């Protein structure tokens, strides 16, 4: 659910800067490399290969980061809940 912004490692993306003709598709590793080398700005629009909507690379990475963070928080909360339940079971059996 939270990782909706992340595609599979072999996902490919089209890029479009300033409304120009789209180029690609490229794997995300190449997209990141092109942005790091400043061939494109981080405001470049990207679109997954089999989808029709465009999103800025910056927004895509923010979404992915927030998704990972929320996923980690939920995982920690589940672990705490499991520990609390284990203590309740243990104290109820004594």
mmCIF file of C-alpha atoms in Angstrom, residues 20-77:
data_model
loop_
_atom_site.group_PDB
_atom_site.id
_atom_site.type_symbol
_atom_site.label_atom_id
_atom_site.label_comp_id
_atom_site.label_asym_id
_atom_site.label_seq_id
_atom_site.Cartn_x
_atom_site.Cartn_y
_atom_site.Cartn_z
ATOM 1 C CA UNK A 20 9.238 18.709 -25.041
ATOM 2 C CA UNK A 21 8.839 15.391 -26.815
ATOM 3 C CA UNK A 22 9.190 12.420 -24.468
ATOM 4 C CA UNK A 23 12.354 10.312 -24.556
ATOM 5 C CA UNK A 24 12.844 6.796 -23.302
ATOM 6 C CA UNK A 25 11.930 4.464 -21.846
ATOM 7 C CA UNK A 26 14.840 4.168 -19.412
ATOM 8 C CA UNK A 27 15.305 2.147 -16.205
ATOM 9 C CA UNK A 28 15.161 4.239 -13.019
ATOM 10 C CA UNK A 29 18.922 3.828 -12.494
ATOM 11 C CA UNK A 30 19.534 5.631 -15.794
ATOM 12 C CA UNK A 31 16.923 8.288 -14.992
ATOM 13 C CA UNK A 32 18.695 9.019 -11.693
ATOM 14 C CA UNK A 33 22.078 9.069 -13.445
ATOM 15 C CA UNK A 34 20.832 11.539 -16.095
ATOM 16 C CA UNK A 35 19.522 13.822 -13.354
ATOM 17 C CA UNK A 36 22.735 13.565 -11.298
ATOM 18 C CA UNK A 37 24.782 14.390 -14.408
ATOM 19 C CA UNK A 38 22.415 17.315 -15.045
ATOM 20 C CA UNK A 39 21.211 16.127 -18.422
ATOM 21 C CA UNK A 40 17.772 16.756 -16.901
ATOM 22 C CA UNK A 41 16.689 18.773 -13.863
ATOM 23 C CA UNK A 42 14.962 17.110 -10.918
ATOM 24 C CA UNK A 43 11.770 18.820 -12.108
ATOM 25 C CA UNK A 44 11.718 16.646 -15.239
ATOM 26 C CA UNK A 45 8.434 14.862 -15.799
ATOM 27 C CA UNK A 46 8.543 11.075 -15.742
ATOM 28 C CA UNK A 47 5.951 8.499 -16.724
ATOM 29 C CA UNK A 48 6.074 4.753 -16.117
ATOM 30 C CA UNK A 49 6.143 2.812 -19.376
ATOM 31 C CA UNK A 50 2.629 1.344 -19.117
ATOM 32 C CA UNK A 51 0.849 4.306 -17.530
ATOM 33 C CA UNK A 52 -0.561 7.526 -18.915
ATOM 34 C CA UNK A 53 0.018 10.045 -16.111
ATOM 35 C CA UNK A 54 3.115 12.240 -15.770
ATOM 36 C CA UNK A 55 4.704 13.202 -12.434
ATOM 37 C CA UNK A 56 7.793 15.243 -11.628
ATOM 38 C CA UNK A 57 10.830 13.195 -10.644
ATOM 39 C CA UNK A 58 11.105 15.260 -7.460
ATOM 40 C CA UNK A 59 7.515 14.396 -6.487
ATOM 41 C CA UNK A 60 8.102 10.731 -7.374
ATOM 42 C CA UNK A 61 11.151 10.489 -5.087
ATOM 43 C CA UNK A 62 9.333 12.328 -2.280
ATOM 44 C CA UNK A 63 6.403 9.917 -2.592
ATOM 45 C CA UNK A 64 8.734 6.910 -2.517
ATOM 46 C CA UNK A 65 10.626 8.244 0.517
ATOM 47 C CA UNK A 66 7.409 8.941 2.419
ATOM 48 C CA UNK A 67 6.101 5.497 1.508
ATOM 49 C CA UNK A 68 9.238 3.791 2.826
ATOM 50 C CA UNK A 69 9.140 5.873 6.013
ATOM 51 C CA UNK A 70 5.480 5.077 6.671
ATOM 52 C CA UNK A 71 6.129 1.406 5.982
ATOM 53 C CA UNK A 72 8.974 1.376 8.521
ATOM 54 C CA UNK A 73 6.793 3.104 11.131
ATOM 55 C CA UNK A 74 3.953 0.612 10.611
ATOM 56 C CA UNK A 75 6.423 -2.286 10.888
ATOM 57 C CA UNK A 76 7.763 -0.933 14.189
ATOM 58 C CA UNK A 77 4.235 -0.398 15.544
#
